[in-house]
Tab-separated table of C-alpha atoms in Angstrom:
chain	number	residue	atom	x	y	z
A	1	MET	CA	12.946	4.871	3.452
A	2	GLU	CA	11.940	8.198	4.898
A	3	ASN	CA	13.718	9.663	7.874
A	4	LYS	CA	10.940	11.713	9.388
A	5	ARG	CA	11.582	13.888	12.510
A	6	VAL	CA	9.781	12.918	15.683
A	7	PHE	CA	8.438	15.985	17.518
A	8	THR	CA	7.326	15.789	21.199
A	9	GLU	CA	5.810	18.487	23.499
A	10	TRP	CA	4.077	18.605	26.818
A	11	LEU	CA	0.704	20.300	26.863
A	12	PRO	CA	-2.158	20.607	29.375
A	13	ARG	CA	-4.688	17.913	28.583
A	14	THR	CA	-7.549	20.310	27.748
A	15	GLU	CA	-5.337	22.326	25.415
A	16	ALA	CA	-4.035	19.302	23.644
A	17	GLU	CA	-7.662	18.046	23.171
A	18	GLN	CA	-8.677	21.423	21.795
A	19	ILE	CA	-5.874	21.450	19.291
A	20	TYR	CA	-5.830	17.812	18.143
A	21	GLY	CA	-9.139	16.295	19.247
A	22	PHE	CA	-9.793	12.998	20.965
A	23	GLY	CA	-7.915	11.139	18.162
A	24	LEU	CA	-4.909	11.718	20.440
A	25	TYR	CA	-6.052	8.781	22.436
A	26	GLN	CA	-6.259	6.055	19.767
A	27	GLY	CA	-3.336	4.272	21.358
A	28	GLY	CA	-4.794	4.617	24.882
A	29	VAL	CA	-5.350	7.524	27.386
A	30	PRO	CA	-2.261	8.411	29.462
A	31	PRO	CA	-2.822	9.749	33.052
A	32	GLY	CA	-2.083	13.237	34.345
A	33	GLU	CA	-3.126	16.803	33.866
A	34	LYS	CA	-0.303	17.339	31.402
A	35	ILE	CA	0.290	14.881	28.500
A	36	ARG	CA	3.106	14.403	26.165
A	37	VAL	CA	2.090	14.792	22.472
A	38	VAL	CA	4.143	12.934	19.868
A	39	LYS	CA	4.031	14.038	16.238
A	40	VAL	CA	5.365	12.085	13.263
A	41	GLY	CA	4.363	13.626	9.998
A	42	ASP	CA	0.535	13.844	10.031
A	43	ASP	CA	0.167	11.344	12.855
A	44	VAL	CA	-0.378	12.746	16.331
A	45	GLU	CA	-0.877	10.791	19.512
A	46	ALA	CA	-0.629	11.264	23.268
A	47	CYS	CA	2.031	8.896	24.448
A	48	ALA	CA	4.293	8.570	27.535
A	49	GLY	CA	6.374	5.857	25.950
A	50	THR	CA	9.996	5.887	24.622
A	51	HIS	CA	10.603	7.454	21.273
A	52	CYS	CA	13.551	8.015	19.025
A	53	THR	CA	14.257	11.506	17.571
A	54	SER	CA	13.645	10.355	13.935
A	55	THR	CA	12.133	7.329	12.223
A	56	GLY	CA	15.310	6.511	10.401
A	57	ILE	CA	17.056	5.547	13.647
A	58	ILE	CA	14.665	2.502	13.830
A	59	GLY	CA	15.847	1.164	10.442
A	60	PRO	CA	13.685	-1.073	8.268
A	61	ILE	CA	10.385	-2.503	9.387
A	62	LYS	CA	8.998	-5.813	8.200
A	63	ILE	CA	5.400	-6.817	8.882
A	64	LEU	CA	5.402	-10.442	9.841
A	65	LYS	CA	1.643	-11.114	10.557
A	66	THR	CA	-1.683	-9.426	10.781
A	67	GLU	CA	-4.578	-10.750	12.854
A	68	ARG	CA	-8.169	-9.580	13.286
A	69	ILE	CA	-8.913	-9.410	16.991
A	70	GLN	CA	-12.453	-7.995	16.583
A	71	ASP	CA	-14.423	-5.664	14.333
A	72	GLY	CA	-12.302	-2.677	13.701
A	73	VAL	CA	-9.281	-3.954	15.565
A	74	GLU	CA	-6.302	-5.430	13.892
A	75	ARG	CA	-3.101	-6.738	15.590
A	76	ILE	CA	0.036	-6.217	13.570
A	77	GLU	CA	3.264	-8.131	14.408
A	78	PHE	CA	6.415	-6.725	12.958
A	79	ALA	CA	10.259	-6.709	13.272
A	80	ALA	CA	12.387	-3.619	13.226
A	81	GLY	CA	16.043	-2.838	12.734
A	82	THR	CA	18.430	-5.846	12.649
A	83	ALA	CA	15.464	-8.137	13.544
A	84	ALA	CA	13.695	-6.927	10.365
A	85	VAL	CA	16.812	-7.568	8.226
A	86	ARG	CA	17.002	-11.151	9.773
A	87	ALA	CA	13.352	-11.694	8.921
A	88	MET	CA	13.805	-10.604	5.333
A	89	GLN	CA	16.916	-12.782	4.956
A	90	LYS	CA	15.009	-15.792	6.252
A	91	ILE	CA	12.232	-15.243	3.824
A	92	GLU	CA	14.672	-14.839	0.912
A	93	SER	CA	16.310	-18.044	2.015
A	94	LEU	CA	12.982	-19.947	1.962
A	95	LEU	CA	12.269	-18.496	-1.568
A	96	VAL	CA	15.654	-19.605	-2.899
A	97	ASP	CA	15.255	-23.090	-1.356
A	98	SER	CA	11.741	-23.399	-2.780
A	99	ALA	CA	13.008	-22.296	-6.214
A	100	LYS	CA	15.767	-24.930	-6.099
A	101	THR	CA	13.271	-27.592	-5.201
A	102	LEU	CA	11.213	-26.737	-8.353
A	103	SER	CA	14.387	-26.056	-10.461
A	104	VAL	CA	13.365	-22.623	-11.448
A	105	PRO	CA	14.846	-19.157	-10.824
A	106	PRO	CA	13.232	-17.344	-7.778
A	107	GLU	CA	11.508	-14.848	-9.947
A	108	HIS	CA	9.695	-17.689	-11.728
A	109	LEU	CA	8.499	-19.285	-8.442
A	110	PRO	CA	4.917	-17.788	-8.350
A	111	GLY	CA	4.176	-18.963	-11.833
A	112	SER	CA	5.701	-22.409	-11.248
A	113	VAL	CA	3.692	-22.843	-8.048
A	114	ASP	CA	0.435	-21.809	-9.794
A	115	ARG	CA	1.128	-24.390	-12.490
A	116	PHE	CA	2.084	-27.209	-10.151
A	117	PHE	CA	-0.958	-26.460	-8.046
A	118	GLY	CA	-3.263	-26.595	-10.972
A	119	GLU	CA	-1.715	-29.851	-12.107
A	120	TRP	CA	-2.149	-31.227	-8.609
A	121	LYS	CA	-5.868	-30.326	-8.551
A	122	ASP	CA	-6.305	-32.009	-12.026
A	123	LEU	CA	-4.576	-35.163	-10.832
A	124	LYS	CA	-6.718	-35.261	-7.612
A	125	LYS	CA	-9.791	-35.066	-9.749
A	126	GLU	CA	-8.547	-37.861	-11.982
A	127	ASN	CA	-7.637	-39.963	-9.018
A	128	GLU	CA	-11.170	-39.580	-7.636
A	129	ARG	CA	-12.585	-40.552	-10.995
A	130	LEU	CA	-10.451	-43.638	-11.187
A	131	LYS	CA	-11.398	-44.533	-7.662
A	132	GLU	CA	-15.031	-44.425	-8.533
A	133	GLU	CA	-14.403	-46.467	-11.723
A	134	LEU	CA	-12.438	-49.042	-9.650
A	135	ALA	CA	-15.240	-49.110	-7.131
A	136	ARG	CA	-17.830	-49.926	-9.919
A	137	SER	CA	-15.695	-52.683	-11.381
A	138	ARG	CA	-15.172	-54.129	-7.878
A	139	VAL	CA	-18.920	-54.151	-7.324
A	140	TYR	CA	-19.582	-56.214	-10.512
A	141	ARG	CA	-17.014	-58.815	-9.266
A	142	MET	CA	-18.324	-58.743	-5.667
A	143	LEU	CA	-21.851	-59.363	-6.844
A	144	GLY	CA	-20.727	-62.334	-8.787
A	145	ASP	CA	-18.893	-63.828	-5.704
A	146	ALA	CA	-21.757	-62.954	-3.286
A	147	SER	CA	-23.233	-65.658	-1.055
A	148	GLU	CA	-26.986	-66.146	-0.612
A	149	VAL	CA	-28.820	-65.905	2.709
A	150	ALA	CA	-32.602	-66.222	2.774
A	151	GLY	CA	-32.896	-64.713	-0.741
A	152	LEU	CA	-30.406	-61.934	-0.103
A	153	LYS	CA	-27.055	-61.454	-1.691
A	154	VAL	CA	-24.316	-60.980	0.981
A	155	VAL	CA	-20.967	-59.443	0.053
A	156	ALA	CA	-18.500	-60.000	2.987
A	157	GLU	CA	-14.994	-59.006	1.881
A	158	GLN	CA	-11.664	-57.555	2.994
A	159	VAL	CA	-10.521	-54.760	0.590
A	160	SER	CA	-6.898	-54.483	1.619
A	161	GLY	CA	-5.406	-50.973	1.636
A	162	ALA	CA	-8.732	-49.182	0.943
A	163	ASP	CA	-9.560	-46.047	3.026
A	164	SER	CA	-12.889	-45.274	4.422
A	165	LEU	CA	-13.940	-43.139	1.408
A	166	GLU	CA	-13.158	-46.003	-0.930
A	167	LEU	CA	-15.101	-48.431	1.167
A	168	HIS	CA	-17.965	-46.041	1.334
A	169	LYS	CA	-18.092	-45.655	-2.441
A	170	ILE	CA	-18.182	-49.428	-2.952
A	171	ALA	CA	-20.912	-49.829	-0.224
A	172	THR	CA	-22.980	-47.009	-1.837
A	173	GLU	CA	-22.718	-48.621	-5.260
A	174	LEU	CA	-23.857	-51.997	-3.784
A	175	LEU	CA	-26.717	-50.195	-2.063
A	176	LYS	CA	-28.345	-49.657	-5.438
A	177	ASN	CA	-29.306	-53.361	-5.273
A	178	GLU	CA	-32.251	-53.662	-2.889
A	179	ASN	CA	-31.467	-57.308	-2.022
A	180	VAL	CA	-27.771	-56.879	-1.303
A	181	VAL	CA	-26.005	-56.602	2.097
A	182	ALA	CA	-22.405	-55.418	2.020
A	183	LEU	CA	-19.872	-56.061	4.799
A	184	LEU	CA	-16.547	-54.418	3.866
A	185	ALA	CA	-13.431	-54.162	5.879
A	186	SER	CA	-9.894	-52.780	5.318
A	187	ASP	CA	-6.526	-52.856	7.141
A	188	PHE	CA	-5.963	-49.232	6.230
A	189	GLU	CA	-4.536	-47.359	9.333
A	190	GLY	CA	-5.814	-49.929	11.694
A	191	VAL	CA	-9.261	-51.353	10.647
A	192	LYS	CA	-11.985	-49.529	8.599
A	193	ILE	CA	-15.442	-51.083	8.380
A	194	VAL	CA	-18.380	-50.063	6.153
A	195	ALA	CA	-21.722	-51.916	5.833
A	196	SER	CA	-24.803	-51.270	3.740
A	197	ALA	CA	-28.213	-52.890	3.403
A	198	GLY	CA	-30.613	-52.545	0.451
A	199	GLU	CA	-34.410	-51.962	0.812
A	200	LYS	CA	-35.328	-55.650	0.692
A	201	ALA	CA	-32.626	-56.530	3.184
A	202	MET	CA	-33.794	-53.840	5.625
A	203	LYS	CA	-37.312	-55.312	5.395
A	204	CYS	CA	-35.749	-58.731	6.400
A	205	GLY	CA	-34.582	-57.027	9.561
A	206	VAL	CA	-30.905	-56.382	8.493
A	207	ASN	CA	-29.561	-53.084	10.087
A	208	ALA	CA	-26.212	-51.812	8.819
A	209	GLY	CA	-25.754	-49.710	11.964
A	210	SER	CA	-26.154	-52.682	14.222
A	211	LEU	CA	-23.846	-54.875	12.024
A	212	VAL	CA	-21.045	-52.229	12.060
A	213	ARG	CA	-21.296	-51.732	15.860
A	214	GLU	CA	-20.941	-55.417	16.596
A	215	MET	CA	-18.255	-56.009	13.982
A	216	SER	CA	-16.226	-52.991	15.284
A	217	LYS	CA	-16.088	-54.400	18.835
A	218	ILE	CA	-14.342	-57.453	17.562
A	219	VAL	CA	-11.497	-55.334	16.098
A	220	GLY	CA	-11.140	-53.180	19.186
A	221	GLY	CA	-13.164	-50.174	18.153
A	222	GLY	CA	-16.678	-48.832	17.610
A	223	GLY	CA	-18.979	-47.354	15.095
A	224	GLY	CA	-22.553	-47.161	13.817
A	225	GLY	CA	-24.885	-45.327	11.495
A	226	LYS	CA	-28.150	-45.647	9.727
A	227	PRO	CA	-29.902	-48.895	8.911
A	228	ALA	CA	-28.973	-48.498	5.214
A	229	LEU	CA	-25.357	-47.453	5.601
A	230	ALA	CA	-22.922	-47.256	8.483
A	231	MET	CA	-19.179	-46.917	9.152
A	232	GLY	CA	-16.822	-47.905	11.949
A	233	GLY	CA	-13.446	-49.449	12.677
A	234	GLY	CA	-10.782	-50.532	15.177
A	235	THR	CA	-7.268	-51.123	15.905
A	236	ASP	CA	-6.759	-54.895	15.383
A	237	PRO	CA	-6.450	-55.883	11.715
A	238	THR	CA	-5.574	-59.520	12.645
A	239	ARG	CA	-9.329	-59.980	13.527
A	240	ILE	CA	-10.862	-58.607	10.342
A	241	GLN	CA	-11.999	-62.047	9.211
A	242	ASP	CA	-13.499	-62.756	12.607
A	243	ALA	CA	-15.453	-59.461	12.335
A	244	LEU	CA	-16.704	-60.317	8.785
A	245	SER	CA	-17.864	-63.797	10.020
A	246	ARG	CA	-19.655	-62.135	12.988
A	247	GLY	CA	-21.430	-59.828	10.515
A	248	LEU	CA	-22.561	-62.763	8.397
A	249	GLU	CA	-23.874	-64.577	11.521
A	250	LEU	CA	-25.913	-61.551	12.513
A	251	ILE	CA	-27.450	-61.311	8.991
A	252	LYS	CA	-28.538	-64.981	9.213
A	253	VAL	CA	-30.102	-64.391	12.637
A	254	SER	CA	-31.901	-61.240	11.363
A	255	CYS	CA	-33.379	-63.114	8.423
A	256	LYS	CA	-34.586	-65.938	10.651
A	257	GLN	CA	-36.357	-63.619	12.985
A	258	ALA	CA	-38.026	-61.656	10.144
């Protein structure tokens, strides 16, 4: 840590500008005919603030955060002196605690974090692949259990614990069959509802968006979407079966009117 001397002198403004240029004012323009010029090494600025006589008096400086305010302007947050020491001690404590969690020495922490992050990404991909595979297997079973309404296959089922993404994948897979209508609901974080209608089903007047909108009202929520695929939900999982029954009724009405 360098202990540079801080030099100050009072000069007439015009003289200071001639010697040092307008770079003096990078920190702002102080008022008055005379200005105080502060020099630390190669840095020179006009400043009327409080300064120490040497940089070593300040002690260590720890940069805590940098933030871009606008083009060419950066805000730097830092701690100095004992505050900087406390900041560094806090960071060291966090590193030691993190190393203990991963059961590695602190110096091995970066490599261990990279390895665990890579493994997490691989597991996430595998989880998504398994979800898609599970969705396809569920589709085969659902099609076998589907009821028939006016020549359409209707899947109306509660898929317990499935999130919106999982329901969406199942509904999308069912959408490949032009004569299938899917009404899917889950008790995940309240109620999630997804509906899909194949090409033939839409020609019969079935609209997935309308189905979801009406079903969601029953479970205390809302939703909607396109005629082929829609999503919604609510807050009352005790009425999921009522919502599925309502969806089935609306399909029967649509087919009669077509």
